[in-house]
């Protein structure tokens, strides 16, 4: 084992792990904490472990064959299934892009104390196109460093919330390692399914299989291929462990502070704190329902304005980082399935336009409730698209004709 070699292979796994920290994931985390307390942490952990195993297969496919998943699909499948797979993964990428736009718009609205309306925040996210293209010119290694910086921001901001709230550590460990859900009903079951859909992202398989190609590996040398597979797997373990810890921060904060709280409870605290957002919570005994926007507001009411702004910074970092990985995914998918090589500028412009249009319409004609509610629908969409990525990954990595001596026996 060599730390120098591990450092050389470090990068693709952390870019891949961003998909485990996008605004859709954060919303799923906070809702599961508020609805089920600590009871669904074991679902989050198992989903992350399953995601790691699938990412390992995707990375192995890229290392061994020198082709990413979309390119292998293009070579192995007939025209009709190839087009269907392409459409499904494009739908998943657009859905993910919409979540990133929503998260960024809400974060900008919170940081500006409501002075920048939601539709203004949606329009500002267009600038992501130019930020991404600017960074991309400086090489992949510098872009990987920037992603590391954004992950660090998320760890610090959500870690601050965790330290402030001080969740019960005994309940945390019990929820993580004992698969139970006492007194759970339909809402908790929906959250459990939502966690899986939010954590395991379909287009991430395509992304990871392509990112590993950025490292030079002599595929004629089996020892080098094994070594690359080993170090990419170690890096993926570290990256997903970091993302898992950040997700734990969010779930446990809302499990400790807001589980079984009513609207009246939060309304009273927000009024006493002179929050301008207290009207979001009617004074009734219905169970509190939170989303990315309300999550920041209730944190501000209970733990001070700093908690609200730090939360918004974390959400903004999540939205900005996942925007760029979504763009990379779209680039690889289009090139692989269609042999169509668009410039990144054209690719970003197309997907961002498709994502922004419905989001902008909701932001203009509806309120934040409808905008954040779209995240729940999009998480369900991700769950439905998942088989269209899993079937090719599991199929190709088990075929000796594709993987030679590195086929997955299971």
Short mmCIF file of C-alpha atoms in Angstrom, two decimals:
data_model
loop_
_atom_site.label_atom_id
_atom_site.label_comp_id
_atom_site.label_asym_id
_atom_site.label_seq_id
_atom_site.Cartn_x
_atom_site.Cartn_y
_atom_site.Cartn_z
CA UNK A 1 0.00 0.00 0.00
CA UNK A 2 1.25 3.47 -0.91
CA UNK A 3 -0.28 6.79 0.17
CA UNK A 4 1.43 8.42 -2.80
CA UNK A 5 -0.40 6.09 -5.19
CA UNK A 6 -3.67 6.59 -3.33
CA UNK A 7 -3.24 10.35 -3.73
CA UNK A 8 -2.60 9.87 -7.47
CA UNK A 9 -5.90 7.99 -7.81
CA UNK A 10 -7.83 10.37 -5.51
CA UNK A 11 -10.37 12.59 -7.25
CA UNK A 12 -12.97 10.60 -9.21
CA UNK A 13 -14.51 9.11 -6.05
CA UNK A 14 -14.99 12.51 -4.43
CA UNK A 15 -16.57 13.90 -7.60
CA UNK A 16 -18.88 10.88 -7.63
CA UNK A 17 -19.74 11.34 -3.92
CA UNK A 18 -21.20 14.79 -4.61
CA UNK A 19 -24.35 13.04 -5.88
CA UNK A 20 -24.80 11.68 -2.33
CA UNK A 21 -24.87 15.28 -1.03
CA UNK A 22 -27.09 17.12 -3.50
CA UNK A 23 -30.10 19.20 -2.29
CA UNK A 24 -32.44 16.25 -2.91
CA UNK A 25 -30.40 14.18 -0.46
CA UNK A 26 -30.35 16.95 2.13
CA UNK A 27 -34.13 17.36 1.92
CA UNK A 28 -34.63 13.60 2.25
CA UNK A 29 -32.31 13.61 5.30
CA UNK A 30 -34.05 16.38 7.17
CA UNK A 31 -37.52 14.99 6.43
CA UNK A 32 -36.58 11.50 7.62
CA UNK A 33 -35.23 13.01 10.85
CA UNK A 34 -38.32 15.15 11.44
CA UNK A 35 -40.79 12.36 10.52
CA UNK A 36 -39.08 9.25 11.96
CA UNK A 37 -36.48 10.60 14.39
CA UNK A 38 -33.41 8.37 14.55
CA UNK A 39 -35.29 5.26 13.37
CA UNK A 40 -34.26 5.33 9.70
CA UNK A 41 -30.51 5.86 10.09
CA UNK A 42 -29.93 2.18 9.34
CA UNK A 43 -31.72 2.63 5.98
CA UNK A 44 -29.37 5.50 5.15
CA UNK A 45 -26.35 3.39 6.08
CA UNK A 46 -27.46 0.36 4.06
CA UNK A 47 -28.33 2.53 1.04
CA UNK A 48 -24.85 4.09 1.21
CA UNK A 49 -23.18 0.65 1.43
CA UNK A 50 -25.21 -0.63 -1.55
CA UNK A 51 -24.31 2.56 -3.41
CA UNK A 52 -20.62 1.94 -2.67
CA UNK A 53 -20.79 -1.60 -4.08
CA UNK A 54 -22.50 -0.37 -7.25
CA UNK A 55 -20.01 2.48 -7.66
CA UNK A 56 -17.21 -0.05 -7.30
CA UNK A 57 -18.64 -2.08 -10.19
CA UNK A 58 -19.04 1.04 -12.34
CA UNK A 59 -15.44 2.12 -11.63
CA UNK A 60 -14.14 -1.38 -12.33
CA UNK A 61 -15.91 -1.38 -15.71
CA UNK A 62 -14.13 1.85 -16.69
CA UNK A 63 -10.71 0.71 -15.44
CA UNK A 64 -10.76 -2.76 -17.04
CA UNK A 65 -12.35 -1.94 -20.40
CA UNK A 66 -11.15 1.63 -20.93
CA UNK A 67 -14.76 2.46 -21.82
CA UNK A 68 -17.38 4.08 -19.63
CA UNK A 69 -20.85 2.61 -19.12
CA UNK A 70 -22.57 4.61 -21.89
CA UNK A 71 -19.90 3.55 -24.42
CA UNK A 72 -20.28 -0.12 -23.44
CA UNK A 73 -24.09 0.17 -23.76
CA UNK A 74 -23.60 1.66 -27.22
CA UNK A 75 -21.45 -1.33 -28.28
CA UNK A 76 -23.43 -4.11 -26.62
CA UNK A 77 -27.09 -3.16 -27.10
CA UNK A 78 -29.27 -2.92 -30.19
CA UNK A 79 -30.67 0.44 -31.27
CA UNK A 80 -34.05 0.33 -29.48
CA UNK A 81 -32.84 -0.59 -25.95
CA UNK A 82 -29.90 1.78 -26.41
CA UNK A 83 -32.23 4.73 -27.17
CA UNK A 84 -34.53 3.79 -24.26
CA UNK A 85 -31.59 3.68 -21.83
CA UNK A 86 -30.32 7.01 -23.11
CA UNK A 87 -33.72 8.70 -22.66
CA UNK A 88 -34.09 7.30 -19.14
CA UNK A 89 -30.70 8.49 -17.95
CA UNK A 90 -31.21 11.90 -19.58
CA UNK A 91 -34.50 12.17 -17.67
CA UNK A 92 -32.66 11.33 -14.45
CA UNK A 93 -29.98 13.96 -15.17
CA UNK A 94 -32.59 16.66 -15.88
CA UNK A 95 -34.45 15.71 -12.67
CA UNK A 96 -31.23 15.95 -10.69
CA UNK A 97 -30.43 19.29 -12.31
CA UNK A 98 -33.85 20.61 -11.25
CA UNK A 99 -33.09 19.67 -7.62
CA UNK A 100 -29.82 21.56 -7.84
CA UNK A 101 -31.56 24.64 -9.25
CA UNK A 102 -34.21 24.47 -6.51
CA UNK A 103 -31.63 24.09 -3.75
CA UNK A 104 -29.49 26.96 -5.03
CA UNK A 105 -32.50 29.26 -5.46
CA UNK A 106 -33.73 28.59 -1.91
CA UNK A 107 -30.24 29.11 -0.46
CA UNK A 108 -29.87 32.44 -2.29
CA UNK A 109 -33.31 33.52 -1.04
CA UNK A 110 -32.39 32.68 2.58
CA UNK A 111 -28.98 34.34 2.40
CA UNK A 112 -30.50 37.54 0.98
CA UNK A 113 -33.15 37.62 3.76
CA UNK A 114 -35.84 37.22 1.10
CA UNK A 115 -34.68 40.26 -0.91
CA UNK A 116 -33.85 38.07 -3.90
CA UNK A 117 -37.09 36.27 -4.84
CA UNK A 118 -37.09 32.58 -5.68
CA UNK A 119 -37.37 33.25 -9.41
CA UNK A 120 -34.35 35.55 -9.12
CA UNK A 121 -32.40 32.76 -7.44
CA UNK A 122 -33.38 30.40 -10.26
CA UNK A 123 -32.08 32.87 -12.84
CA UNK A 124 -28.82 33.39 -10.93
CA UNK A 125 -28.09 29.66 -11.21
CA UNK A 126 -27.63 30.20 -14.95
CA UNK A 127 -24.25 31.63 -13.97
CA UNK A 128 -23.24 28.08 -12.99
CA UNK A 129 -22.68 27.46 -16.67
CA UNK A 130 -19.95 30.06 -16.88
CA UNK A 131 -18.42 29.15 -13.50
CA UNK A 132 -18.14 25.53 -14.58
CA UNK A 133 -16.63 26.39 -17.97
CA UNK A 134 -14.17 28.78 -16.30
CA UNK A 135 -12.97 26.11 -13.86
CA UNK A 136 -12.89 23.38 -16.50
CA UNK A 137 -10.23 25.26 -18.47
CA UNK A 138 -7.74 24.84 -15.63
CA UNK A 139 -7.72 21.04 -15.77
CA UNK A 140 -9.46 18.19 -14.00
CA UNK A 141 -7.09 18.09 -11.02
CA UNK A 142 -7.87 21.70 -10.07
CA UNK A 143 -11.57 21.03 -10.55
CA UNK A 144 -11.29 18.04 -8.20
CA UNK A 145 -9.64 20.34 -5.62
CA UNK A 146 -12.55 22.78 -5.95
CA UNK A 147 -15.02 19.94 -5.32
CA UNK A 148 -13.01 19.01 -2.24
CA UNK A 149 -13.38 22.62 -1.06
CA UNK A 150 -17.17 22.51 -1.52
CA UNK A 151 -17.41 19.20 0.36
CA UNK A 152 -15.37 20.77 3.17
CA UNK A 153 -17.84 23.68 3.32
CA UNK A 154 -20.74 21.21 3.63
CA UNK A 155 -18.94 19.26 6.36
CA UNK A 156 -18.22 22.45 8.34
CA UNK A 157 -21.67 24.02 7.95
CA UNK A 158 -23.75 20.92 8.69
CA UNK A 159 -21.20 19.90 11.34
CA UNK A 160 -21.80 23.27 13.03
CA UNK A 161 -25.54 22.53 13.16
CA UNK A 162 -24.75 19.09 14.63
CA UNK A 163 -22.55 20.53 17.38
CA UNK A 164 -25.12 23.24 18.13
CA UNK A 165 -28.06 20.83 18.47
CA UNK A 166 -26.07 18.04 20.24
CA UNK A 167 -28.10 14.96 19.20
CA UNK A 168 -28.46 12.02 21.59
CA UNK A 169 -25.50 9.74 20.74
CA UNK A 170 -27.13 6.62 22.19
CA UNK A 171 -30.19 7.06 19.96
CA UNK A 172 -27.90 7.78 17.00
CA UNK A 173 -26.00 4.49 17.41
CA UNK A 174 -29.20 2.55 18.06
CA UNK A 175 -30.85 3.98 14.94
CA UNK A 176 -27.79 3.23 12.82
CA UNK A 177 -27.09 -0.36 13.82
CA UNK A 178 -30.47 -1.79 14.88
CA UNK A 179 -32.84 -2.20 11.90
CA UNK A 180 -36.14 -1.31 13.51
CA UNK A 181 -38.90 1.24 13.14
CA UNK A 182 -41.20 0.99 16.15
CA UNK A 183 -44.64 2.61 15.73
CA UNK A 184 -43.87 3.53 12.12
CA UNK A 185 -46.60 4.02 9.52
CA UNK A 186 -47.02 5.21 5.96
CA UNK A 187 -45.12 8.52 6.35
CA UNK A 188 -42.06 6.71 7.73
CA UNK A 189 -42.23 4.07 4.98
CA UNK A 190 -42.38 6.81 2.36
CA UNK A 191 -39.29 8.43 3.86
CA UNK A 192 -37.43 5.10 3.86
CA UNK A 193 -38.13 4.66 0.14
CA UNK A 194 -37.21 8.29 -0.46
CA UNK A 195 -33.82 7.78 1.21
CA UNK A 196 -32.94 4.99 -1.23
CA UNK A 197 -34.06 7.07 -4.22
CA UNK A 198 -32.09 10.09 -3.03
CA UNK A 199 -28.87 8.24 -2.16
CA UNK A 200 -28.39 5.92 -5.15
CA UNK A 201 -28.44 8.17 -8.23
CA UNK A 202 -28.80 6.49 -11.67
CA UNK A 203 -26.54 8.83 -13.64
CA UNK A 204 -23.80 8.44 -11.03
CA UNK A 205 -22.96 4.98 -12.40
CA UNK A 206 -22.27 6.50 -15.80
CA UNK A 207 -20.29 9.34 -14.25
CA UNK A 208 -17.98 7.20 -12.09
CA UNK A 209 -17.19 4.74 -14.90
CA UNK A 210 -16.04 7.70 -17.00
CA UNK A 211 -14.14 9.66 -14.35
CA UNK A 212 -11.74 6.78 -13.62
CA UNK A 213 -10.52 7.00 -17.22
CA UNK A 214 -8.77 10.25 -16.27
CA UNK A 215 -5.96 8.17 -14.71
CA UNK A 216 -3.46 6.39 -16.95
CA UNK A 217 -3.57 2.60 -16.49
CA UNK A 218 -1.74 0.02 -18.63
CA UNK A 219 -4.61 -2.38 -19.30
CA UNK A 220 -2.28 -4.97 -20.79
CA UNK A 221 -0.75 -5.36 -17.33
CA UNK A 222 -3.12 -7.22 -14.98
CA UNK A 223 -1.17 -6.13 -11.92
CA UNK A 224 -1.64 -2.45 -12.78
CA UNK A 225 -5.35 -2.99 -13.42
CA UNK A 226 -5.76 -4.73 -10.05
CA UNK A 227 -3.83 -1.95 -8.36
CA UNK A 228 -6.02 0.74 -9.97
CA UNK A 229 -9.18 -1.11 -8.93
CA UNK A 230 -7.86 -1.34 -5.36
CA UNK A 231 -6.99 2.33 -5.01
CA UNK A 232 -10.18 3.55 -6.69
CA UNK A 233 -12.18 1.38 -4.27
CA UNK A 234 -10.29 2.71 -1.22
CA UNK A 235 -10.85 6.27 -2.43
CA UNK A 236 -14.57 5.59 -2.99
CA UNK A 237 -14.83 4.18 0.55
CA UNK A 238 -13.28 7.33 2.00
CA UNK A 239 -15.41 9.67 -0.14
CA UNK A 240 -18.70 7.92 0.64
CA UNK A 241 -17.80 7.71 4.33
CA UNK A 242 -17.40 11.51 4.34
CA UNK A 243 -20.73 11.96 2.53
CA UNK A 244 -22.39 9.51 4.95
CA UNK A 245 -21.15 11.49 7.96
CA UNK A 246 -22.52 14.73 6.45
CA UNK A 247 -25.89 13.05 5.83
CA UNK A 248 -25.84 11.78 9.44
CA UNK A 249 -25.30 15.37 10.62
CA UNK A 250 -28.47 16.53 8.85
CA UNK A 251 -30.70 13.59 9.86
CA UNK A 252 -29.74 13.69 13.53
CA UNK A 253 -30.07 17.48 13.83
CA UNK A 254 -33.69 17.33 12.73
CA UNK A 255 -34.35 14.08 14.62
CA UNK A 256 -33.16 15.63 17.89
CA UNK A 257 -34.65 19.09 17.53
CA UNK A 258 -37.85 18.69 15.54
CA UNK A 259 -39.12 15.09 15.79
CA UNK A 260 -42.79 15.08 16.93
CA UNK A 261 -42.87 18.87 17.12
CA UNK A 262 -46.14 20.57 16.13
CA UNK A 263 -46.67 23.71 14.06
CA UNK A 264 -47.82 25.49 17.24
CA UNK A 265 -44.56 24.63 19.02
CA UNK A 266 -42.46 26.10 16.21
CA UNK A 267 -44.78 29.09 15.75
CA UNK A 268 -44.38 30.05 19.42
CA UNK A 269 -40.58 29.85 19.27
CA UNK A 270 -40.42 31.80 15.97
CA UNK A 271 -42.71 34.54 17.31
CA UNK A 272 -40.60 34.85 20.48
CA UNK A 273 -37.48 35.04 18.31
CA UNK A 274 -39.13 37.81 16.21
CA UNK A 275 -38.62 35.75 13.05
CA UNK A 276 -40.16 37.27 9.91
CA UNK A 277 -41.00 33.70 8.81
CA UNK A 278 -43.25 32.74 11.75
CA UNK A 279 -46.32 32.85 9.46
CA UNK A 280 -44.97 29.74 7.68
CA UNK A 281 -46.14 27.71 10.68
CA UNK A 282 -49.87 27.97 11.50
CA UNK A 283 -50.70 27.80 15.19
CA UNK A 284 -52.26 24.33 15.17
CA UNK A 285 -51.45 20.91 16.58
CA UNK A 286 -50.56 19.29 13.27
CA UNK A 287 -47.15 17.61 13.10
CA UNK A 288 -44.41 19.85 11.76
CA UNK A 289 -43.52 19.28 8.10
CA UNK A 290 -40.15 20.60 6.97
CA UNK A 291 -38.25 21.02 3.73
CA UNK A 292 -35.01 22.75 2.75
CA UNK A 293 -36.55 26.21 3.16
CA UNK A 294 -38.49 25.58 6.38
CA UNK A 295 -35.52 23.62 7.72
CA UNK A 296 -33.35 26.72 7.60
CA UNK A 297 -36.11 28.85 9.13
CA UNK A 298 -36.74 26.57 12.12
CA UNK A 299 -33.00 26.28 12.77
CA UNK A 300 -32.85 30.08 12.82
CA UNK A 301 -35.81 30.30 15.22
CA UNK A 302 -34.42 27.73 17.67
CA UNK A 303 -30.66 28.35 17.46
CA UNK A 304 -30.28 31.91 16.23
CA UNK A 305 -29.81 33.65 12.84
CA UNK A 306 -26.28 32.23 12.46
CA UNK A 307 -27.73 28.71 12.22
CA UNK A 308 -30.03 29.82 9.39
CA UNK A 309 -27.27 31.47 7.33
CA UNK A 310 -24.80 28.63 7.90
CA UNK A 311 -27.50 26.17 6.79
CA UNK A 312 -28.08 28.22 3.63
CA UNK A 313 -24.34 28.27 2.83
CA UNK A 314 -24.27 24.46 3.11
CA UNK A 315 -27.27 24.12 0.80
CA UNK A 316 -25.69 26.51 -1.71
CA UNK A 317 -22.45 24.47 -1.69
CA UNK A 318 -24.49 21.29 -2.25
CA UNK A 319 -26.36 22.83 -5.17
CA UNK A 320 -23.29 24.29 -6.85
CA UNK A 321 -21.15 21.16 -6.59
CA UNK A 322 -23.83 18.74 -7.80
CA UNK A 323 -24.54 21.05 -10.73
CA UNK A 324 -21.10 20.40 -12.14
CA UNK A 325 -21.16 16.62 -11.67
CA UNK A 326 -24.55 16.53 -13.40
CA UNK A 327 -23.03 18.39 -16.33
CA UNK A 328 -20.17 15.90 -16.58
CA UNK A 329 -22.67 13.01 -16.47
CA UNK A 330 -24.66 14.52 -19.31
CA UNK A 331 -21.54 15.01 -21.38
CA UNK A 332 -20.40 11.39 -21.00
CA UNK A 333 -23.90 9.98 -21.57
CA UNK A 334 -24.48 11.92 -24.77
CA UNK A 335 -21.04 11.11 -26.17
CA UNK A 336 -21.31 7.43 -25.24
CA UNK A 337 -24.83 6.62 -26.37
CA UNK A 338 -25.03 8.82 -29.46
CA UNK A 339 -21.38 9.32 -30.48
CA UNK A 340 -22.37 12.97 -30.40
CA UNK A 341 -19.64 15.31 -29.19
CA UNK A 342 -21.10 18.63 -28.13
CA UNK A 343 -19.07 21.32 -26.47
CA UNK A 344 -19.56 21.48 -22.70
CA UNK A 345 -21.01 24.97 -23.15
CA UNK A 346 -23.78 23.66 -25.43
CA UNK A 347 -24.40 20.66 -23.17
CA UNK A 348 -24.70 22.77 -19.99
CA UNK A 349 -26.90 25.31 -21.76
CA UNK A 350 -29.32 22.62 -22.98
CA UNK A 351 -29.75 20.71 -19.71
CA UNK A 352 -29.81 23.86 -17.60
CA UNK A 353 -32.50 25.40 -19.87
CA UNK A 354 -34.66 22.28 -19.61
CA UNK A 355 -34.24 22.20 -15.82
CA UNK A 356 -34.77 25.91 -15.27
CA UNK A 357 -37.95 26.32 -17.34
CA UNK A 358 -40.43 24.31 -15.16
CA UNK A 359 -38.62 25.38 -11.97
CA UNK A 360 -38.83 29.05 -12.97
CA UNK A 361 -42.55 28.77 -13.77
CA UNK A 362 -43.28 27.29 -10.34
CA UNK A 363 -41.09 29.92 -8.64
CA UNK A 364 -42.90 32.78 -10.42
CA UNK A 365 -46.51 31.61 -10.14
CA UNK A 366 -46.41 29.56 -6.92
CA UNK A 367 -44.65 29.81 -3.56
CA UNK A 368 -41.73 28.12 -1.85
CA UNK A 369 -44.00 25.30 -0.66
CA UNK A 370 -44.60 24.15 -4.25
CA UNK A 371 -40.95 24.66 -5.20
CA UNK A 372 -39.62 22.47 -2.39
CA UNK A 373 -42.44 19.98 -2.95
CA UNK A 374 -40.96 19.30 -6.38
CA UNK A 375 -37.96 17.67 -4.63
CA UNK A 376 -40.19 14.88 -3.28
CA UNK A 377 -41.51 14.18 -6.78
CA UNK A 378 -37.99 14.23 -8.22
CA UNK A 379 -36.71 11.74 -5.61
CA UNK A 380 -39.49 9.37 -6.70
CA UNK A 381 -38.43 9.95 -10.32
CA UNK A 382 -34.85 8.94 -9.40
CA UNK A 383 -36.13 5.71 -7.84
CA UNK A 384 -38.02 4.85 -11.03
CA UNK A 385 -34.96 5.50 -13.20
CA UNK A 386 -32.64 3.41 -11.03
CA UNK A 387 -33.15 0.02 -12.76
CA UNK A 388 -32.18 1.53 -16.12
CA UNK A 389 -28.69 2.15 -14.73
CA UNK A 390 -28.37 -0.88 -12.47
CA UNK A 391 -29.23 -3.55 -15.06
CA UNK A 392 -26.41 -2.56 -17.48
CA UNK A 393 -23.86 -2.20 -14.64
CA UNK A 394 -24.67 -5.58 -13.12
CA UNK A 395 -24.88 -7.26 -16.53
CA UNK A 396 -21.64 -6.01 -18.07
CA UNK A 397 -19.46 -6.41 -14.99
CA UNK A 398 -20.47 -10.09 -14.77
CA UNK A 399 -19.68 -10.86 -18.44
CA UNK A 400 -16.21 -12.41 -19.03
CA UNK A 401 -16.49 -11.30 -22.67
CA UNK A 402 -16.49 -7.67 -21.45
CA UNK A 403 -14.40 -7.85 -18.26
CA UNK A 404 -11.93 -10.68 -19.13
CA UNK A 405 -10.44 -12.01 -15.89
CA UNK A 406 -12.03 -9.22 -13.83
CA UNK A 407 -15.66 -10.28 -14.23
CA UNK A 408 -17.79 -10.04 -11.09
CA UNK A 409 -18.67 -13.61 -10.06
CA UNK A 410 -21.69 -12.55 -8.00
#
